[in-house]
Amino acid sequence: MKESGGLERRIGTFQAITINTSQMMGAGPFITIPLVLTTMGGPQAMFGWIAGAVLALLDGQIWSELGSSLPGEGGTYNYLKAAFHDRTGNLMPFLFIWSVLLATPLTLSSGTIGLANYMTYFFPALTGLQTKLIAVAVTLLAMVLLYRRVTSVAKISLILWLGMILTVILIVITGLLHFDPQLAFDFPQGAFAPNKFLLGLGAGMLLSIYDYLGYYTSAYMGDELRTPGKTLPRSITLSIIFVALIDLSMNIGIIGYVPWREAAHSANVGSLFMTRAWGALGWCHYHHLNYLDVFCLSIHGALGRFTDSL
């Protein structure tokens, strides 16, 4: 079905979930796992991901309510226009567009930086200039992939989503094969002391929420969703729950094999985990086999951060 402006309502719940999760999943977990471990000082970092998921779910219900009531293209732009138009005219939507112009390059750079940093793990001789050029190349690739009709973007998102799912399954299964509960739950003394734990939980939640950014992407596509009143709330809620389970599984799986004190100081924890685990199984003796995994996740992060505010 086409709207008067020519847009087609062809995106269902499953496609909306793949679009959301494609924006959410990327290099983010591998960047934030060491940071949250350091901030919270141990495996209790898992509560940081849980708290971040709860916060995202609460905010997601607001997005669902607004998106169901005002199902149009533009998301926040439309909500601000409806809320403030009678008082400030187009000032608030105008300021929002400017904030997007400032914030989008920063959020996109987080995904490309993740890829560039992981490339130095495989190619230690890379110079600072070369890593910057890699980040720029990924940015241009993301723009090329996104500069097309929304139905094509949905198909690309589905393909990337399937690649992401396969990668996540591989990481989770690898973690299960090597899981050591004594390592995964090696809480340091005083880990749950109220003051220390609550302060760490707040800081950890701020870091972990980065991994959930993008759950609202379908709200920006209201005119292209089938039955947005049902599709939007389902896609947002299920996306957050799905990604929370993935992030938590990867976090526990990684520190269940790589001691958390070592993981907390690793700049390439994903590669460290995979190469060490696969090497222990005798499957590989080089870094090349997990290169594609990290590359795919990093592309997800770049595409995701680029489209978060579109």
mmCIF file of C-alpha atoms in Angstrom:
data_model
loop_
_atom_site.group_PDB
_atom_site.id
_atom_site.type_symbol
_atom_site.label_atom_id
_atom_site.label_comp_id
_atom_site.label_asym_id
_atom_site.label_seq_id
_atom_site.Cartn_x
_atom_site.Cartn_y
_atom_site.Cartn_z
ATOM 1 C CA MET A 1 0.000 0.000 0.000
ATOM 2 C CA LYS A 2 1.279 3.457 -0.929
ATOM 3 C CA GLU A 3 0.802 6.650 1.019
ATOM 4 C CA SER A 4 -0.099 9.896 -0.765
ATOM 5 C CA GLY A 5 3.557 10.895 -0.765
ATOM 6 C CA GLY A 6 4.558 7.718 -2.574
ATOM 7 C CA LEU A 7 5.913 5.757 0.393
ATOM 8 C CA GLU A 8 5.033 2.094 0.643
ATOM 9 C CA ARG A 9 4.060 0.306 3.857
ATOM 10 C CA ARG A 10 6.101 -2.823 3.179
ATOM 11 C CA ILE A 11 8.156 -3.239 6.357
ATOM 12 C CA GLY A 12 6.714 -5.782 8.781
ATOM 13 C CA THR A 13 7.666 -6.668 12.339
ATOM 14 C CA PHE A 14 10.490 -9.051 11.429
ATOM 15 C CA GLN A 15 12.082 -6.610 8.978
ATOM 16 C CA ALA A 16 11.740 -3.801 11.512
ATOM 17 C CA ILE A 17 13.503 -5.953 14.113
ATOM 18 C CA THR A 18 16.342 -6.716 11.702
ATOM 19 C CA ILE A 19 16.699 -3.005 10.920
ATOM 20 C CA ASN A 20 16.770 -2.093 14.621
ATOM 21 C CA THR A 21 19.175 -4.830 15.649
ATOM 22 C CA SER A 22 21.434 -4.123 12.671
ATOM 23 C CA GLN A 23 21.861 -0.614 14.055
ATOM 24 C CA MET A 24 22.345 -1.893 17.617
ATOM 25 C CA MET A 25 24.821 -4.698 17.007
ATOM 26 C CA GLY A 26 28.335 -3.943 15.861
ATOM 27 C CA ALA A 27 31.726 -3.430 17.402
ATOM 28 C CA GLY A 28 30.039 -1.903 20.452
ATOM 29 C CA PRO A 29 30.166 -4.909 22.824
ATOM 30 C CA PHE A 30 33.854 -5.501 22.097
ATOM 31 C CA ILE A 31 34.606 -1.844 22.800
ATOM 32 C CA THR A 32 32.537 -1.616 25.983
ATOM 33 C CA ILE A 33 33.256 -5.007 27.620
ATOM 34 C CA PRO A 34 36.730 -3.933 28.824
ATOM 35 C CA LEU A 35 35.416 -0.490 29.804
ATOM 36 C CA VAL A 36 32.518 -1.822 31.879
ATOM 37 C CA LEU A 37 34.758 -4.447 33.498
ATOM 38 C CA THR A 38 37.211 -1.724 34.476
ATOM 39 C CA THR A 39 34.509 0.663 35.666
ATOM 40 C CA MET A 40 32.686 -1.895 37.817
ATOM 41 C CA GLY A 41 35.856 -3.745 38.834
ATOM 42 C CA GLY A 42 34.894 -7.324 38.077
ATOM 43 C CA PRO A 43 32.346 -9.757 36.636
ATOM 44 C CA GLN A 44 29.560 -7.782 38.301
ATOM 45 C CA ALA A 45 29.799 -5.804 35.065
ATOM 46 C CA MET A 46 27.027 -8.127 33.839
ATOM 47 C CA PHE A 47 24.630 -6.097 35.983
ATOM 48 C CA GLY A 48 25.655 -3.034 34.011
ATOM 49 C CA TRP A 49 24.306 -4.635 30.837
ATOM 50 C CA ILE A 50 21.114 -5.664 32.616
ATOM 51 C CA ALA A 51 20.598 -2.144 33.982
ATOM 52 C CA GLY A 52 21.267 -0.693 30.528
ATOM 53 C CA ALA A 53 18.658 -3.027 29.024
ATOM 54 C CA VAL A 54 16.077 -1.993 31.630
ATOM 55 C CA LEU A 55 16.740 1.680 30.904
ATOM 56 C CA ALA A 56 16.470 1.048 27.150
ATOM 57 C CA LEU A 57 13.178 -0.833 27.650
ATOM 58 C CA LEU A 58 11.702 2.035 29.662
ATOM 59 C CA ASP A 59 12.736 4.557 27.021
ATOM 60 C CA GLY A 60 11.603 2.167 24.293
ATOM 61 C CA GLN A 61 8.049 2.220 25.633
ATOM 62 C CA ILE A 62 8.033 6.003 25.241
ATOM 63 C CA TRP A 63 9.227 5.662 21.658
ATOM 64 C CA SER A 64 6.549 3.017 21.054
ATOM 65 C CA GLU A 65 3.786 5.249 22.421
ATOM 66 C CA LEU A 66 4.901 8.286 20.449
ATOM 67 C CA GLY A 67 5.525 6.300 17.272
ATOM 68 C CA SER A 68 2.131 4.584 17.457
ATOM 69 C CA SER A 69 0.366 7.911 18.024
ATOM 70 C CA LEU A 70 2.367 9.821 15.387
ATOM 71 C CA PRO A 71 3.441 7.173 12.834
ATOM 72 C CA GLY A 72 5.303 9.296 10.330
ATOM 73 C CA GLU A 73 8.737 9.701 8.785
ATOM 74 C CA GLY A 74 11.175 11.602 10.956
ATOM 75 C CA GLY A 75 10.618 10.237 14.449
ATOM 76 C CA THR A 76 11.826 12.826 16.945
ATOM 77 C CA TYR A 77 11.339 15.637 14.414
ATOM 78 C CA ASN A 78 7.621 14.869 14.258
ATOM 79 C CA TYR A 79 7.275 14.454 18.013
ATOM 80 C CA LEU A 80 8.912 17.812 18.724
ATOM 81 C CA LYS A 81 6.812 19.493 16.048
ATOM 82 C CA ALA A 82 3.592 18.129 17.541
ATOM 83 C CA ALA A 83 4.603 19.033 21.111
ATOM 84 C CA PHE A 84 6.011 22.549 20.616
ATOM 85 C CA HIS A 85 4.590 23.877 17.347
ATOM 86 C CA ASP A 86 1.905 26.006 18.993
ATOM 87 C CA ARG A 87 4.442 27.629 21.351
ATOM 88 C CA THR A 88 7.728 27.896 19.455
ATOM 89 C CA GLY A 89 6.762 27.025 15.896
ATOM 90 C CA ASN A 90 9.487 25.061 14.105
ATOM 91 C CA LEU A 91 12.268 26.109 16.507
ATOM 92 C CA MET A 92 12.546 22.782 18.374
ATOM 93 C CA PRO A 93 12.472 20.602 15.199
ATOM 94 C CA PHE A 94 15.024 22.973 13.658
ATOM 95 C CA LEU A 95 17.351 22.637 16.656
ATOM 96 C CA PHE A 96 16.914 18.861 16.537
ATOM 97 C CA ILE A 97 18.059 18.737 12.904
ATOM 98 C CA TRP A 98 21.138 20.724 13.831
ATOM 99 C CA SER A 99 21.872 18.373 16.727
ATOM 100 C CA VAL A 100 21.628 15.457 14.288
ATOM 101 C CA LEU A 101 24.136 17.130 11.970
ATOM 102 C CA LEU A 102 26.538 17.407 14.896
ATOM 103 C CA ALA A 103 25.868 14.052 16.562
ATOM 104 C CA THR A 104 25.638 11.717 13.560
ATOM 105 C CA PRO A 105 29.296 12.077 12.483
ATOM 106 C CA LEU A 106 30.345 11.404 16.087
ATOM 107 C CA THR A 107 28.191 8.298 16.438
ATOM 108 C CA LEU A 108 29.277 7.015 13.033
ATOM 109 C CA SER A 109 32.922 7.508 13.970
ATOM 110 C CA SER A 110 32.502 5.200 16.983
ATOM 111 C CA GLY A 111 31.782 2.256 14.685
ATOM 112 C CA THR A 112 34.576 3.051 12.255
ATOM 113 C CA ILE A 113 37.045 3.574 15.116
ATOM 114 C CA GLY A 114 36.091 0.122 16.403
ATOM 115 C CA LEU A 115 36.949 -1.396 13.038
ATOM 116 C CA ALA A 116 40.195 0.567 12.705
ATOM 117 C CA ASN A 117 41.338 -0.464 16.184
ATOM 118 C CA TYR A 118 40.691 -4.122 15.457
ATOM 119 C CA MET A 119 42.589 -3.883 12.193
ATOM 120 C CA THR A 120 45.686 -2.977 14.207
ATOM 121 C CA TYR A 121 45.337 -6.331 15.985
ATOM 122 C CA PHE A 122 45.737 -8.175 12.684
ATOM 123 C CA PHE A 123 48.175 -5.694 11.152
ATOM 124 C CA PRO A 124 50.234 -4.202 14.025
ATOM 125 C CA ALA A 125 52.370 -2.217 11.597
ATOM 126 C CA LEU A 126 49.447 0.007 10.572
ATOM 127 C CA THR A 127 50.209 3.670 11.129
ATOM 128 C CA GLY A 128 47.827 6.207 12.602
ATOM 129 C CA LEU A 129 47.180 7.643 9.143
ATOM 130 C CA GLN A 130 46.375 4.233 7.688
ATOM 131 C CA THR A 131 43.860 3.444 10.436
ATOM 132 C CA LYS A 132 42.180 6.809 9.807
ATOM 133 C CA LEU A 133 41.987 6.036 6.080
ATOM 134 C CA ILE A 134 40.364 2.678 6.884
ATOM 135 C CA ALA A 135 37.764 4.471 9.017
ATOM 136 C CA VAL A 136 37.056 6.913 6.168
ATOM 137 C CA ALA A 137 36.717 4.044 3.671
ATOM 138 C CA VAL A 138 34.170 2.286 5.895
ATOM 139 C CA THR A 139 32.216 5.535 6.215
ATOM 140 C CA LEU A 140 32.073 5.903 2.434
ATOM 141 C CA LEU A 141 31.007 2.270 2.082
ATOM 142 C CA ALA A 142 28.165 2.834 4.562
ATOM 143 C CA MET A 143 26.994 5.876 2.572
ATOM 144 C CA VAL A 144 27.001 3.929 -0.679
ATOM 145 C CA LEU A 145 25.001 1.085 0.858
ATOM 146 C CA LEU A 146 22.440 3.476 2.355
ATOM 147 C CA TYR A 147 21.968 5.693 -0.704
ATOM 148 C CA ARG A 148 19.083 3.700 -2.186
ATOM 149 C CA ARG A 149 15.394 2.923 -1.717
ATOM 150 C CA VAL A 150 14.225 1.847 1.704
ATOM 151 C CA THR A 151 13.245 -1.610 0.430
ATOM 152 C CA SER A 152 16.822 -2.136 -0.743
ATOM 153 C CA VAL A 153 18.144 -0.915 2.605
ATOM 154 C CA ALA A 154 15.824 -3.408 4.319
ATOM 155 C CA LYS A 155 17.263 -6.241 2.198
ATOM 156 C CA ILE A 156 20.835 -5.139 2.930
ATOM 157 C CA SER A 157 19.979 -4.955 6.633
ATOM 158 C CA LEU A 158 18.572 -8.494 6.479
ATOM 159 C CA ILE A 159 21.758 -9.839 4.859
ATOM 160 C CA LEU A 160 23.959 -8.065 7.410
ATOM 161 C CA TRP A 161 21.635 -9.209 10.178
ATOM 162 C CA LEU A 162 22.030 -12.844 9.128
ATOM 163 C CA GLY A 163 25.812 -12.405 9.076
ATOM 164 C CA MET A 164 25.660 -10.847 12.528
ATOM 165 C CA ILE A 165 23.521 -13.709 13.859
ATOM 166 C CA LEU A 166 25.974 -16.308 12.539
ATOM 167 C CA THR A 167 28.876 -14.424 14.105
ATOM 168 C CA VAL A 168 27.122 -14.119 17.462
ATOM 169 C CA ILE A 169 26.182 -17.806 17.437
ATOM 170 C CA LEU A 170 29.817 -18.678 16.757
ATOM 171 C CA ILE A 171 31.034 -16.520 19.655
ATOM 172 C CA VAL A 172 28.397 -17.815 22.086
ATOM 173 C CA ILE A 173 29.024 -21.473 21.170
ATOM 174 C CA THR A 174 32.776 -20.916 21.500
ATOM 175 C CA GLY A 175 32.164 -19.433 24.932
ATOM 176 C CA LEU A 176 30.043 -22.428 25.981
ATOM 177 C CA LEU A 177 32.726 -24.872 24.852
ATOM 178 C CA HIS A 178 35.303 -23.183 27.080
ATOM 179 C CA PHE A 179 33.100 -21.849 29.853
ATOM 180 C CA ASP A 180 34.592 -21.891 33.335
ATOM 181 C CA PRO A 181 32.127 -20.622 35.981
ATOM 182 C CA GLN A 182 34.970 -19.990 38.429
ATOM 183 C CA LEU A 183 36.420 -17.450 36.011
ATOM 184 C CA ALA A 184 33.070 -15.993 34.920
ATOM 185 C CA PHE A 185 31.947 -15.375 38.521
ATOM 186 C CA ASP A 186 35.302 -14.548 40.079
ATOM 187 C CA PHE A 187 33.960 -11.583 42.025
ATOM 188 C CA PRO A 188 36.645 -9.622 43.883
ATOM 189 C CA GLN A 189 36.342 -8.940 47.587
ATOM 190 C CA GLY A 190 33.859 -6.147 48.309
ATOM 191 C CA ALA A 191 32.385 -6.280 44.800
ATOM 192 C CA PHE A 192 28.863 -5.781 46.142
ATOM 193 C CA ALA A 193 29.606 -3.204 48.822
ATOM 194 C CA PRO A 194 26.654 -0.785 48.403
ATOM 195 C CA ASN A 195 28.562 2.415 47.713
ATOM 196 C CA LYS A 196 31.094 0.855 45.363
ATOM 197 C CA PHE A 197 28.573 -1.310 43.540
ATOM 198 C CA LEU A 198 25.946 1.399 43.017
ATOM 199 C CA LEU A 199 28.473 3.960 41.782
ATOM 200 C CA GLY A 200 29.968 1.386 39.428
ATOM 201 C CA LEU A 201 26.509 0.318 38.290
ATOM 202 C CA GLY A 202 25.597 3.861 37.304
ATOM 203 C CA ALA A 203 28.804 4.337 35.333
ATOM 204 C CA GLY A 204 28.532 0.858 33.815
ATOM 205 C CA MET A 205 24.960 1.511 32.736
ATOM 206 C CA LEU A 206 26.015 4.689 30.947
ATOM 207 C CA LEU A 207 28.605 2.683 29.014
ATOM 208 C CA SER A 208 26.366 -0.290 28.279
ATOM 209 C CA ILE A 209 23.514 1.859 26.952
ATOM 210 C CA TYR A 210 25.830 2.594 24.014
ATOM 211 C CA ASP A 211 25.342 -1.028 22.932
ATOM 212 C CA TYR A 212 21.576 -0.568 22.786
ATOM 213 C CA LEU A 213 21.511 2.610 20.722
ATOM 214 C CA GLY A 214 19.431 2.084 17.598
ATOM 215 C CA TYR A 215 16.411 0.321 19.116
ATOM 216 C CA TYR A 216 14.283 3.311 18.034
ATOM 217 C CA THR A 217 15.305 3.212 14.348
ATOM 218 C CA SER A 218 11.954 1.819 13.198
ATOM 219 C CA ALA A 219 10.241 4.857 14.774
ATOM 220 C CA TYR A 220 11.851 7.006 12.076
ATOM 221 C CA MET A 221 10.169 4.916 9.375
ATOM 222 C CA GLY A 222 6.540 5.196 10.469
ATOM 223 C CA ASP A 223 5.163 5.766 6.977
ATOM 224 C CA GLU A 224 6.852 2.599 5.713
ATOM 225 C CA LEU A 225 5.726 0.207 8.469
ATOM 226 C CA ARG A 226 2.756 -2.093 8.076
ATOM 227 C CA THR A 227 0.272 -1.449 10.904
ATOM 228 C CA PRO A 228 2.721 0.796 12.800
ATOM 229 C CA GLY A 229 0.571 0.683 15.943
ATOM 230 C CA LYS A 230 1.523 -2.976 16.341
ATOM 231 C CA THR A 231 4.778 -3.229 14.414
ATOM 232 C CA LEU A 232 6.565 -0.377 16.174
ATOM 233 C CA PRO A 233 6.096 -1.456 19.826
ATOM 234 C CA ARG A 234 6.888 -5.078 18.995
ATOM 235 C CA SER A 235 10.023 -4.261 17.000
ATOM 236 C CA ILE A 236 11.427 -1.926 19.679
ATOM 237 C CA THR A 237 10.719 -4.187 22.654
ATOM 238 C CA LEU A 238 11.857 -7.420 21.010
ATOM 239 C CA SER A 239 15.003 -5.774 19.620
ATOM 240 C CA ILE A 240 16.104 -4.620 23.071
ATOM 241 C CA ILE A 241 15.425 -8.011 24.675
ATOM 242 C CA PHE A 242 17.196 -9.851 21.849
ATOM 243 C CA VAL A 243 20.304 -7.653 21.949
ATOM 244 C CA ALA A 244 20.400 -7.736 25.770
ATOM 245 C CA LEU A 245 20.509 -11.537 25.712
ATOM 246 C CA ILE A 246 23.254 -11.479 23.081
ATOM 247 C CA ASP A 247 25.419 -8.909 24.889
ATOM 248 C CA LEU A 248 25.015 -10.633 28.238
ATOM 249 C CA SER A 249 25.847 -14.042 26.736
ATOM 250 C CA MET A 250 28.962 -12.701 25.021
ATOM 251 C CA ASN A 251 30.090 -10.849 28.133
ATOM 252 C CA ILE A 252 29.746 -13.878 30.400
ATOM 253 C CA GLY A 253 31.154 -16.215 27.735
ATOM 254 C CA ILE A 254 34.269 -14.120 27.189
ATOM 255 C CA ILE A 255 35.159 -13.661 30.866
ATOM 256 C CA GLY A 256 34.328 -17.337 31.389
ATOM 257 C CA TYR A 257 37.453 -18.135 29.401
ATOM 258 C CA VAL A 258 39.598 -14.993 29.459
ATOM 259 C CA PRO A 259 40.173 -13.853 33.086
ATOM 260 C CA TRP A 260 38.309 -10.612 33.656
ATOM 261 C CA ARG A 261 41.430 -8.791 34.861
ATOM 262 C CA GLU A 262 43.086 -9.546 31.521
ATOM 263 C CA ALA A 263 39.949 -8.777 29.500
ATOM 264 C CA ALA A 264 39.569 -5.430 31.273
ATOM 265 C CA HIS A 265 42.949 -4.278 29.941
ATOM 266 C CA SER A 266 42.572 -5.684 26.421
ATOM 267 C CA ALA A 267 42.022 -3.302 23.518
ATOM 268 C CA ASN A 268 40.963 -6.234 21.289
ATOM 269 C CA VAL A 269 39.057 -8.515 23.634
ATOM 270 C CA GLY A 270 36.985 -10.139 20.874
ATOM 271 C CA SER A 271 40.020 -11.158 18.860
ATOM 272 C CA LEU A 272 41.880 -12.211 21.999
ATOM 273 C CA PHE A 273 39.003 -14.482 23.008
ATOM 274 C CA MET A 274 38.418 -16.060 19.591
ATOM 275 C CA THR A 275 42.025 -16.710 18.650
ATOM 276 C CA ARG A 276 42.854 -18.146 22.074
ATOM 277 C CA ALA A 277 39.730 -20.327 22.161
ATOM 278 C CA TRP A 278 40.029 -21.606 18.609
ATOM 279 C CA GLY A 279 43.729 -22.180 19.046
ATOM 280 C CA ALA A 280 42.986 -24.279 22.127
ATOM 281 C CA LEU A 281 40.700 -26.432 19.995
ATOM 282 C CA GLY A 282 43.383 -26.780 17.345
ATOM 283 C CA TRP A 283 41.163 -25.103 14.752
ATOM 284 C CA CYS A 284 43.525 -22.285 13.935
ATOM 285 C CA HIS A 285 46.991 -21.040 14.641
ATOM 286 C CA TYR A 286 46.592 -17.669 12.977
ATOM 287 C CA HIS A 287 44.429 -14.606 13.314
ATOM 288 C CA HIS A 288 42.850 -14.782 9.852
ATOM 289 C CA LEU A 289 39.871 -16.973 10.728
ATOM 290 C CA ASN A 290 38.217 -14.436 13.012
ATOM 291 C CA TYR A 291 39.071 -11.450 10.839
ATOM 292 C CA LEU A 292 35.767 -11.736 8.969
ATOM 293 C CA ASP A 293 33.787 -11.970 12.210
ATOM 294 C CA VAL A 294 35.178 -8.749 13.614
ATOM 295 C CA PHE A 295 34.971 -7.030 10.226
ATOM 296 C CA CYS A 296 31.254 -7.885 9.863
ATOM 297 C CA LEU A 297 30.462 -6.675 13.380
ATOM 298 C CA SER A 298 32.389 -3.454 12.790
ATOM 299 C CA ILE A 299 30.513 -2.799 9.524
ATOM 300 C CA HIS A 300 27.304 -3.269 11.508
ATOM 301 C CA GLY A 301 28.491 -0.676 13.992
ATOM 302 C CA ALA A 302 29.398 1.824 11.260
ATOM 303 C CA LEU A 303 26.079 1.402 9.428
ATOM 304 C CA GLY A 304 24.175 1.448 12.670
ATOM 305 C CA ARG A 305 25.651 4.618 14.103
ATOM 306 C CA PHE A 306 25.220 6.315 10.689
ATOM 307 C CA THR A 307 21.486 5.567 10.477
ATOM 308 C CA ASP A 308 20.549 6.004 14.140
ATOM 309 C CA SER A 309 19.412 9.575 13.647
ATOM 310 C CA LEU A 310 18.161 9.398 10.049
#
